[in-house]
């Protein structure tokens, strides 16, 4: 296969959040954190917010439309209901921002931040539960979670795979957008499928091209197990527990779409050096486009949009700014 290392580097850059995204999220976190900390009751409960989710784990992709704010309550009173916390957070934020910008849900409060290019912040209160935390669920109860540990595990996995794991998570999140569209299955589910596949020894590779193809195969296999065998993904942040996903998560569609994408990615990897354009076309079909780029994965130099090698008789013709295609095997 033409490794297309430069093209993969460009694709990785193309899915990175914009400079504005990276600035808006922490600014919103700081602003809301100050508002909540100034409330006497929340301060008494020991509120201490941090950013979690894909942004907190640094695996967000362009564009960042929402971020999760994990509001740890270090001194949570015994007997206090989750709904009481939600109500208090909602009242404080409604007083600060206009009512249409603040929405209360069973497990969180969401704020549409002013002057932040459409950024929503989802504020989730949490209480201590041993070495982990608990967050509200729809029935008024609590469910255990450990997002801080999840971030640590992501860093460990990235080091284990030579700094390719995090870039691959982002490419897979972009692939999910392209492959699944509005099908019910979020980026976190894909990320955890990759983690599970790595833990099961299904993912290998010494270059991003090989690693990406293997990752798609591993994720497809995890989704196959879930759709066909009732497999439950382990929660790596909590020993002996499994991850819980939305009841309407469509694992059958995910199985089919990711299996097909894995076949294309492996075919691209197996192509010869003179087929770099055709390989790029297959990868473009998997990664699609985003708001800023027609194709996340670029066509390598020396090939037209259909993946055909440009024909230059004797190097560059006079007046033609296109140089002769060189060796496309970048690493």
CSV table of N, CA, C and O in Angstrom, one decimal, residues 13 15-27 55 58 62-64 117 292:
chain,number,residue,atom,x,y,z
A,13,UNK,N,-5.3,16.6,10.7
A,13,UNK,CA,-5.4,18.1,11.0
A,13,UNK,C,-6.8,18.6,10.6
A,13,UNK,O,-7.3,19.5,11.3
A,15,UNK,N,-9.7,17.2,10.9
A,15,UNK,CA,-10.7,16.9,11.8
A,15,UNK,C,-10.5,17.5,13.2
A,15,UNK,O,-11.4,17.5,14.1
A,16,UNK,N,-9.4,18.2,13.4
A,16,UNK,CA,-9.1,18.9,14.7
A,16,UNK,C,-10.1,20.0,14.9
A,16,UNK,O,-10.4,20.7,13.9
A,17,UNK,N,-10.5,20.3,16.1
A,17,UNK,CA,-11.4,21.4,16.3
A,17,UNK,C,-10.7,22.7,15.9
A,17,UNK,O,-9.4,22.8,16.0
A,18,UNK,N,-11.4,23.7,15.5
A,18,UNK,CA,-10.9,25.0,15.1
A,18,UNK,C,-10.3,25.7,16.3
A,18,UNK,O,-10.6,25.4,17.5
A,19,UNK,N,-9.5,26.7,16.0
A,19,UNK,CA,-9.0,27.5,17.1
A,19,UNK,C,-10.1,28.1,18.0
A,19,UNK,O,-10.0,28.2,19.2
A,20,UNK,N,-11.2,28.6,17.3
A,20,UNK,CA,-12.3,29.1,18.1
A,20,UNK,C,-13.0,28.1,19.0
A,20,UNK,O,-13.3,28.4,20.1
A,21,UNK,N,-13.1,26.8,18.5
A,21,UNK,CA,-13.6,25.8,19.3
A,21,UNK,C,-12.8,25.5,20.6
A,21,UNK,O,-13.3,25.4,21.7
A,22,UNK,N,-11.5,25.5,20.4
A,22,UNK,CA,-10.6,25.3,21.5
A,22,UNK,C,-10.7,26.4,22.5
A,22,UNK,O,-10.5,26.2,23.7
A,23,UNK,N,-10.9,27.6,22.1
A,23,UNK,CA,-11.0,28.8,23.0
A,23,UNK,C,-12.4,28.9,23.6
A,23,UNK,O,-12.5,29.2,24.8
A,24,UNK,N,-13.4,28.6,22.9
A,24,UNK,CA,-14.8,28.8,23.4
A,24,UNK,C,-15.1,27.9,24.6
A,24,UNK,O,-15.7,28.3,25.6
A,25,UNK,N,-14.7,26.6,24.5
A,25,UNK,CA,-15.1,25.6,25.5
A,25,UNK,C,-14.5,26.0,26.9
A,25,UNK,O,-15.2,26.1,27.9
A,26,UNK,N,-13.2,26.2,27.0
A,26,UNK,CA,-12.7,26.6,28.3
A,26,UNK,C,-13.2,27.9,28.8
A,26,UNK,O,-13.3,28.1,30.0
A,27,UNK,N,-13.4,28.8,27.9
A,27,UNK,CA,-14.0,30.1,28.3
A,27,UNK,C,-15.4,30.0,28.9
A,27,UNK,O,-15.7,30.6,30.0
A,55,UNK,N,-14.4,16.5,24.7
A,55,UNK,CA,-13.5,17.7,24.8
A,55,UNK,C,-12.5,17.5,26.0
A,55,UNK,O,-11.3,17.8,25.9
A,58,UNK,N,-9.8,15.3,25.1
A,58,UNK,CA,-9.1,15.9,24.0
A,58,UNK,C,-9.2,15.0,22.7
A,58,UNK,O,-8.3,14.8,22.0
A,62,UNK,N,-13.8,18.6,14.8
A,62,UNK,CA,-14.5,19.8,14.2
A,62,UNK,C,-15.9,19.4,13.8
A,62,UNK,O,-16.0,18.4,13.1
A,63,UNK,N,-16.9,20.2,14.1
A,63,UNK,CA,-17.0,21.3,15.0
A,63,UNK,C,-17.4,20.8,16.4
A,63,UNK,O,-18.1,19.8,16.5
A,64,UNK,N,-17.0,21.6,17.4
A,64,UNK,CA,-17.4,21.3,18.8
A,64,UNK,C,-18.7,22.2,19.1
A,64,UNK,O,-18.6,23.4,19.2
A,117,UNK,N,-20.5,31.1,19.2
A,117,UNK,CA,-20.7,30.4,18.0
A,117,UNK,C,-21.5,29.2,18.1
A,117,UNK,O,-21.2,28.1,17.6
A,292,UNK,N,-15.5,22.5,6.8
A,292,UNK,CA,-14.4,23.4,6.3
A,292,UNK,C,-13.7,22.7,5.1
A,292,UNK,O,-13.0,23.4,4.3
